[in-house]
Coordinates of N, CA, C and O in Angstrom, one line a residue:
M1 N -6.6 -21.2 4.7 CA -5.6 -20.7 3.8 C -5.7 -21.3 2.4 O -5.4 -20.6 1.4
N2 N -6.2 -22.5 2.3 CA -6.3 -23.1 1.0 C -7.4 -22.4 0.2 O -7.2 -22.1 -1.0
S3 N -8.5 -22.1 0.8 CA -9.6 -21.4 0.0 C -9.1 -20.0 -0.4 O -9.5 -19.5 -1.4
L4 N -8.3 -19.3 0.5 CA -7.8 -18.0 0.2 C -6.8 -18.1 -1.0 O -6.9 -17.3 -1.9
C5 N -6.0 -19.1 -1.1 CA -5.1 -19.3 -2.2 C -5.9 -19.6 -3.5 O -5.5 -19.0 -4.6
V6 N -7.0 -20.3 -3.4 CA -7.8 -20.6 -4.6 C -8.4 -19.2 -5.1 O -8.5 -18.9 -6.3
G7 N -8.9 -18.5 -4.1 CA -9.5 -17.2 -4.4 C -8.5 -16.2 -5.1 O -8.9 -15.5 -6.1
I8 N -7.3 -16.2 -4.7 CA -6.2 -15.4 -5.3 C -6.0 -15.9 -6.7 O -5.9 -15.1 -7.6
Q9 N -5.9 -17.2 -6.9 CA -5.7 -17.7 -8.3 C -6.8 -17.4 -9.2 O -6.5 -17.1 -10.4
E10 N -8.0 -17.4 -8.8 CA -9.2 -17.2 -9.7 C -9.7 -15.8 -9.8 O -10.4 -15.5 -10.7
E11 N -9.2 -14.9 -8.9 CA -9.8 -13.5 -8.9 C -9.3 -12.7 -10.2 O -8.2 -12.8 -10.6
T12 N -10.3 -12.1 -10.8 CA -10.0 -11.3 -12.0 C -10.1 -9.8 -11.8 O -9.7 -9.0 -12.6
N13 N -10.8 -9.4 -10.7 CA -10.9 -8.0 -10.3 C -9.6 -7.6 -9.5 O -9.3 -8.2 -8.5
Y14 N -8.9 -6.6 -10.0 CA -7.6 -6.2 -9.4 C -7.8 -5.8 -8.0 O -7.0 -6.2 -7.1
N15 N -8.7 -5.0 -7.7 CA -8.9 -4.5 -6.3 C -9.2 -5.6 -5.3 O -8.6 -5.7 -4.2
K16 N -10.0 -6.6 -5.7 CA -10.3 -7.7 -4.9 C -9.1 -8.6 -4.8 O -8.8 -9.2 -3.7
F17 N -8.3 -8.8 -5.9 CA -7.1 -9.5 -5.9 C -6.1 -8.9 -4.9 O -5.5 -9.7 -4.0
A18 N -5.9 -7.6 -4.9 CA -5.0 -6.9 -4.0 C -5.5 -7.1 -2.5 O -4.6 -7.3 -1.6
A19 N -6.8 -7.1 -2.3 CA -7.3 -7.3 -0.9 C -7.0 -8.7 -0.5 O -6.7 -8.9 0.7
L20 N -7.2 -9.7 -1.3 CA -6.9 -11.1 -1.0 C -5.4 -11.3 -0.7 O -5.1 -12.0 0.3
L21 N -4.6 -10.6 -1.4 CA -3.1 -10.7 -1.2 C -2.8 -10.1 0.2 O -2.0 -10.7 0.9
H22 N -3.4 -9.0 0.5 CA -3.2 -8.4 1.8 C -3.7 -9.3 2.9 O -3.0 -9.4 3.9
E23 N -4.8 -9.9 2.7 CA -5.4 -10.8 3.7 C -4.4 -12.0 3.9 O -4.1 -12.4 5.1
M24 N -3.9 -12.5 2.8 CA -2.9 -13.6 2.9 C -1.6 -13.2 3.7 O -1.1 -13.9 4.5
S25 N -1.2 -12.0 3.4 CA 0.0 -11.5 4.1 C -0.2 -11.4 5.6 O 0.6 -11.7 6.4
E26 N -1.4 -10.9 6.0 CA -1.7 -10.7 7.4 C -1.8 -12.1 8.1 O -1.4 -12.3 9.2
L27 N -2.4 -13.1 7.4 CA -2.6 -14.4 7.9 C -1.2 -15.0 8.1 O -0.9 -15.6 9.2
I28 N -0.3 -14.9 7.2 CA 1.1 -15.4 7.3 C 1.8 -14.7 8.5 O 2.5 -15.4 9.3
A29 N 1.6 -13.4 8.6 CA 2.3 -12.7 9.7 C 1.8 -13.2 11.1 O 2.6 -13.4 12.0
R30 N 0.5 -13.4 11.2 CA -0.1 -13.9 12.4 C 0.4 -15.3 12.8 O 0.8 -15.6 13.9
K31 N 0.5 -16.1 11.7 CA 0.9 -17.5 11.9 C 2.4 -17.5 12.3 O 2.9 -18.2 13.2
E32 N 3.2 -16.7 11.7 CA 4.6 -16.5 12.0 C 4.8 -16.1 13.4 O 5.6 -16.6 14.1
Q33 N 4.0 -15.1 13.9 CA 4.2 -14.6 15.2 C 3.7 -15.6 16.2 O 4.4 -15.8 17.3
R34 N 2.7 -16.4 15.9 CA 2.2 -17.4 16.9 C 3.1 -18.6 17.0 O 3.3 -19.1 18.1
R35 N 3.6 -19.1 15.9 CA 4.3 -20.4 15.9 C 5.8 -20.2 15.9 O 6.5 -21.1 16.3
F36 N 6.3 -19.1 15.4 CA 7.8 -19.0 15.2 C 8.3 -17.7 15.8 O 9.1 -17.0 15.3
E37 N 7.8 -17.4 17.0 CA 8.2 -16.1 17.6 C 9.7 -16.0 18.0 O 10.2 -14.9 18.1
H38 N 10.4 -17.1 18.1 CA 11.8 -17.1 18.5 C 12.7 -17.2 17.3 O 13.9 -17.3 17.4
H39 N 12.1 -17.1 16.1 CA 12.9 -17.2 14.9 C 12.9 -15.8 14.2 O 12.0 -15.0 14.4
P40 N 13.9 -15.5 13.3 CA 13.9 -14.2 12.6 C 12.7 -14.1 11.7 O 12.2 -15.1 11.2
K41 N 12.2 -12.9 11.6 CA 11.0 -12.6 10.8 C 11.4 -12.8 9.3 O 12.5 -12.5 8.9
L42 N 10.4 -13.4 8.5 CA 10.6 -13.5 7.1 C 10.5 -12.2 6.4 O 9.6 -11.4 6.8
V43 N 11.2 -12.0 5.4 CA 11.1 -10.7 4.6 C 10.8 -11.2 3.2 O 11.5 -12.0 2.6
W44 N 9.7 -10.6 2.7 CA 9.3 -10.9 1.3 C 10.3 -10.3 0.4 O 10.6 -9.1 0.5
Q45 N 10.8 -11.1 -0.6 CA 11.8 -10.6 -1.5 C 11.1 -9.9 -2.7 O 10.1 -10.3 -3.2
R46 N 11.7 -8.8 -3.1 CA 11.3 -8.1 -4.3 C 12.2 -8.5 -5.5 O 13.4 -8.8 -5.2
N47 N 11.7 -8.3 -6.7 CA 12.5 -8.7 -7.8 C 13.1 -7.5 -8.5 O 13.8 -7.6 -9.5
T48 N 12.7 -6.3 -8.0 CA 13.2 -5.0 -8.6 C 13.8 -4.1 -7.5 O 13.4 -4.2 -6.3
P49 N 14.6 -3.2 -7.8 CA 15.1 -2.2 -6.8 C 13.9 -1.4 -6.3 O 13.0 -1.0 -7.0
W50 N 14.0 -1.1 -5.0 CA 12.9 -0.3 -4.3 C 13.4 0.4 -3.1 O 14.4 0.2 -2.6
K51 N 12.6 1.4 -2.7 CA 12.8 2.2 -1.5 C 11.5 2.7 -0.9 O 10.7 3.1 -1.7
T52 N 11.4 2.6 0.4 CA 10.2 3.1 1.1 C 10.6 4.2 1.9 O 11.6 4.2 2.7
V53 N 9.8 5.4 1.9 CA 10.1 6.6 2.6 C 8.8 7.0 3.3 O 7.7 6.8 2.9
P54 N 9.0 7.7 4.5 CA 7.8 8.2 5.2 C 7.2 9.4 4.5 O 7.9 10.2 3.9
A55 N 5.9 9.6 4.7 CA 5.2 10.7 4.1 C 4.0 11.1 5.0 O 3.6 10.3 5.8
V56 N 3.5 12.3 4.7 CA 2.3 12.8 5.5 C 1.3 13.4 4.6 O 1.8 14.2 3.7
V57 N 0.0 13.2 4.7 CA -1.0 13.9 4.0 C -1.1 15.3 4.5 O -1.3 15.6 5.7
T58 N -0.8 16.3 3.6 CA -0.8 17.7 4.0 C -2.1 18.5 3.6 O -2.4 19.5 4.2
K59 N -2.8 18.0 2.6 CA -4.0 18.7 2.1 C -4.9 17.7 1.4 O -4.5 16.8 0.8
I60 N -6.2 18.0 1.6 CA -7.2 17.4 0.8 C -7.8 18.4 -0.1 O -8.3 19.5 0.4
I61 N -7.8 18.2 -1.4 CA -8.2 19.2 -2.4 C -9.4 18.7 -3.1 O -9.4 17.8 -3.9
K62 N -10.5 19.4 -2.7 CA -11.8 19.0 -3.3 C -11.9 19.5 -4.8 O -11.4 20.6 -5.0
S63 N -12.5 18.8 -5.6 CA -12.7 19.2 -7.0 C -13.8 20.2 -7.2 O -14.8 20.1 -6.4
V64 N -13.6 21.1 -8.1 CA -14.7 22.1 -8.3 C -15.8 21.5 -9.2 O -16.9 22.0 -9.3
F65 N -15.5 20.4 -9.9 CA -16.4 19.7 -10.7 C -16.9 18.4 -10.0 O -16.1 17.7 -9.4
D66 N -18.2 18.1 -10.2 CA -18.7 16.9 -9.5 C -18.2 15.6 -10.1 O -18.2 14.6 -9.4
D67 N -17.9 15.6 -11.4 CA -17.5 14.4 -12.0 C -16.0 14.0 -11.8 O -15.5 13.0 -12.3
Q68 N -15.2 14.9 -11.1 CA -13.8 14.6 -10.8 C -13.6 14.3 -9.4 O -14.2 15.0 -8.5
P69 N -12.7 13.3 -9.0 CA -12.5 13.0 -7.6 C -11.6 14.0 -6.9 O -10.9 14.8 -7.6
A70 N -11.7 14.1 -5.6 CA -10.8 14.9 -4.8 C -9.4 14.4 -5.0 O -9.1 13.3 -5.3
K71 N -8.4 15.3 -4.7 CA -7.0 15.0 -4.7 C -6.4 15.1 -3.3 O -7.0 15.8 -2.5
V72 N -5.4 14.4 -3.1 CA -4.7 14.5 -1.8 C -3.2 14.9 -2.1 O -2.6 14.5 -3.1
E73 N -2.7 15.9 -1.3 CA -1.4 16.3 -1.4 C -0.6 15.6 -0.3 O -0.9 15.6 0.8
I74 N 0.5 14.9 -0.8 CA 1.3 14.1 0.1 C 2.7 14.7 0.2 O 3.3 15.0 -0.9
S75 N 3.2 15.0 1.4 CA 4.6 15.5 1.5 C 5.6 14.4 1.9 O 5.3 13.7 2.9
I76 N 6.6 14.3 1.1 CA 7.7 13.3 1.4 C 8.9 14.1 1.9 O 9.6 14.7 1.2
S77 N 9.1 13.9 3.2 CA 10.1 14.8 3.9 C 11.6 14.5 3.4 O 12.4 15.4 3.4
Q78 N 11.8 13.3 2.9 CA 13.2 13.0 2.4 C 13.5 13.5 1.0 O 14.6 13.5 0.6
A79 N 12.5 14.0 0.3 CA 12.7 14.5 -1.1 C 13.3 15.9 -1.0 O 13.2 16.6 0.0
D80 N 13.9 16.3 -2.2 CA 14.4 17.7 -2.3 C 13.2 18.7 -2.2 O 12.1 18.3 -2.5
D81 N 13.5 19.9 -1.8 CA 12.5 20.9 -1.6 C 11.5 21.1 -2.8 O 10.3 21.1 -2.6
L82 N 12.0 21.2 -4.0 CA 11.1 21.4 -5.1 C 10.3 20.2 -5.5 O 9.4 20.3 -6.3
F83 N 10.6 19.0 -4.9 CA 9.9 17.8 -5.3 C 9.3 17.1 -4.1 O 8.9 15.9 -4.2
R84 N 9.1 17.8 -3.1 CA 8.6 17.2 -1.8 C 7.1 16.8 -1.9 O 6.7 15.8 -1.3
E85 N 6.3 17.6 -2.5 CA 4.8 17.3 -2.5 C 4.4 16.7 -3.9 O 4.9 17.1 -4.9
I86 N 3.5 15.7 -3.7 CA 2.9 15.1 -4.9 C 1.4 15.2 -4.7 O 0.9 15.2 -3.5
R87 N 0.7 15.2 -5.7 CA -0.8 15.2 -5.7 C -1.3 14.1 -6.5 O -1.0 13.9 -7.7
I88 N -2.2 13.3 -5.9 CA -2.8 12.2 -6.7 C -4.3 12.1 -6.3 O -4.7 12.7 -5.3
E89 N -5.1 11.4 -7.1 CA -6.5 11.2 -6.7 C -6.6 10.5 -5.4 O -5.9 9.6 -5.1
N90 N -7.6 11.0 -4.6 CA -7.8 10.4 -3.3 C -8.8 9.3 -3.3 O -9.8 9.3 -2.6
N91 N -8.5 8.3 -4.1 CA -9.3 7.1 -4.1 C -8.4 5.9 -4.0 O -7.6 5.6 -4.9
F92 N -8.6 5.2 -2.9 CA -7.7 4.1 -2.6 C -8.6 2.9 -2.3 O -9.9 3.0 -2.2
T93 N -8.0 1.7 -2.1 CA -8.7 0.5 -1.8 C -8.4 0.0 -0.4 O -7.2 -0.1 -0.1
D94 N -9.4 -0.3 0.4 CA -9.1 -0.8 1.7 C -8.8 -2.3 1.7 O -8.8 -2.9 0.6
V95 N -8.5 -2.8 2.9 CA -8.1 -4.2 2.9 C -9.1 -5.2 2.5 O -8.8 -6.3 2.1
D96 N -10.4 -4.8 2.5 CA -11.5 -5.7 2.0 C -11.8 -5.5 0.6 O -12.8 -6.0 0.1
G97 N -11.1 -4.6 -0.2 CA -11.4 -4.3 -1.6 C -12.3 -3.2 -1.8 O -12.7 -2.9 -2.9
G98 N -12.8 -2.6 -0.7 CA -13.8 -1.5 -0.8 C -13.1 -0.1 -1.0 O -11.8 0.0 -0.9
P99 N -13.8 0.9 -1.3 CA -13.2 2.2 -1.5 C -12.8 2.8 -0.2 O -13.4 2.6 0.9
A100 N -11.7 3.6 -0.2 CA -11.2 4.3 0.9 C -10.5 5.6 0.5 O -10.2 5.8 -0.7
A101 N -10.4 6.5 1.4 CA -9.7 7.8 1.1 C -8.8 8.2 2.3 O -9.0 7.8 3.4
L102 N -7.8 8.9 2.0 CA -6.8 9.4 3.0 C -7.4 10.6 3.7 O -8.2 11.4 3.1
T103 N -7.0 10.9 4.9 CA -7.4 12.0 5.7 C -6.2 12.9 6.0 O -5.1 12.5 6.0
H104 N -6.5 14.2 6.2 CA -5.4 15.2 6.5 C -4.6 14.7 7.8 O -5.2 14.2 8.7
G105 N -3.3 14.7 7.6 CA -2.4 14.3 8.7 C -2.1 12.9 8.8 O -1.3 12.4 9.6
A106 N -2.7 12.1 7.9 CA -2.4 10.6 7.9 C -0.9 10.4 7.6 O -0.3 11.0 6.7
H107 N -0.3 9.5 8.3 CA 1.1 9.1 8.1 C 1.1 7.9 7.1 O 0.4 7.0 7.3
L108 N 2.0 8.0 6.1 CA 2.1 7.0 5.1 C 3.5 6.5 4.9 O 4.5 7.1 5.3
D109 N 3.6 5.3 4.3 CA 4.9 4.8 3.8 C 4.7 4.8 2.3 O 3.8 4.1 1.8
V110 N 5.5 5.5 1.6 CA 5.5 5.6 0.1 C 6.6 4.7 -0.4 O 7.8 4.9 -0.1
T111 N 6.3 3.8 -1.3 CA 7.3 2.9 -1.8 C 7.5 3.2 -3.3 O 6.5 3.2 -4.1
F112 N 8.7 3.4 -3.7 CA 9.1 3.6 -5.1 C 9.8 2.3 -5.6 O 10.6 1.8 -4.9
E113 N 9.3 1.8 -6.7 CA 9.9 0.6 -7.2 C 10.2 0.7 -8.7 O 9.3 1.2 -9.5
R114 N 11.3 0.3 -9.1 CA 11.7 0.5 -10.5 C 11.2 -0.7 -11.3 O 11.1 -1.8 -10.8
E115 N 10.8 -0.4 -12.5 CA 10.3 -1.5 -13.4 C 11.5 -2.4 -13.8 O 12.6 -2.0 -13.8
S116 N 11.2 -3.7 -14.1 CA 12.3 -4.6 -14.5 C 12.8 -4.1 -15.8 O 12.0 -3.7 -16.7
A117 N 14.1 -4.3 -16.0 CA 14.7 -3.8 -17.3 C 14.4 -4.8 -18.4 O 14.1 -5.9 -18.2

């Protein structure tokens, strides 16, 4: 855990930084489950208002141009009809900091977070 903390402090590549944070979160969750199973789970506190809603990947849209990435259409069931689908580039980062992509039918949790005022 100590070397992981040092890696987080020194990392300058955002994708690798995010992967290290995810690894730290998983490590803490495993330790919490192993040592403190009879205690309430810890909840990480956010500093801004937020909401997480379920969503599903409904389409993968390939680009007609080779230099542009594919897009993914995500349906958010709790949104109003006219605002239910969003499309974003289908390039994500996996837990190890490597490239990843969503697949058709994948279930997601989409979190909206307001910027600090």
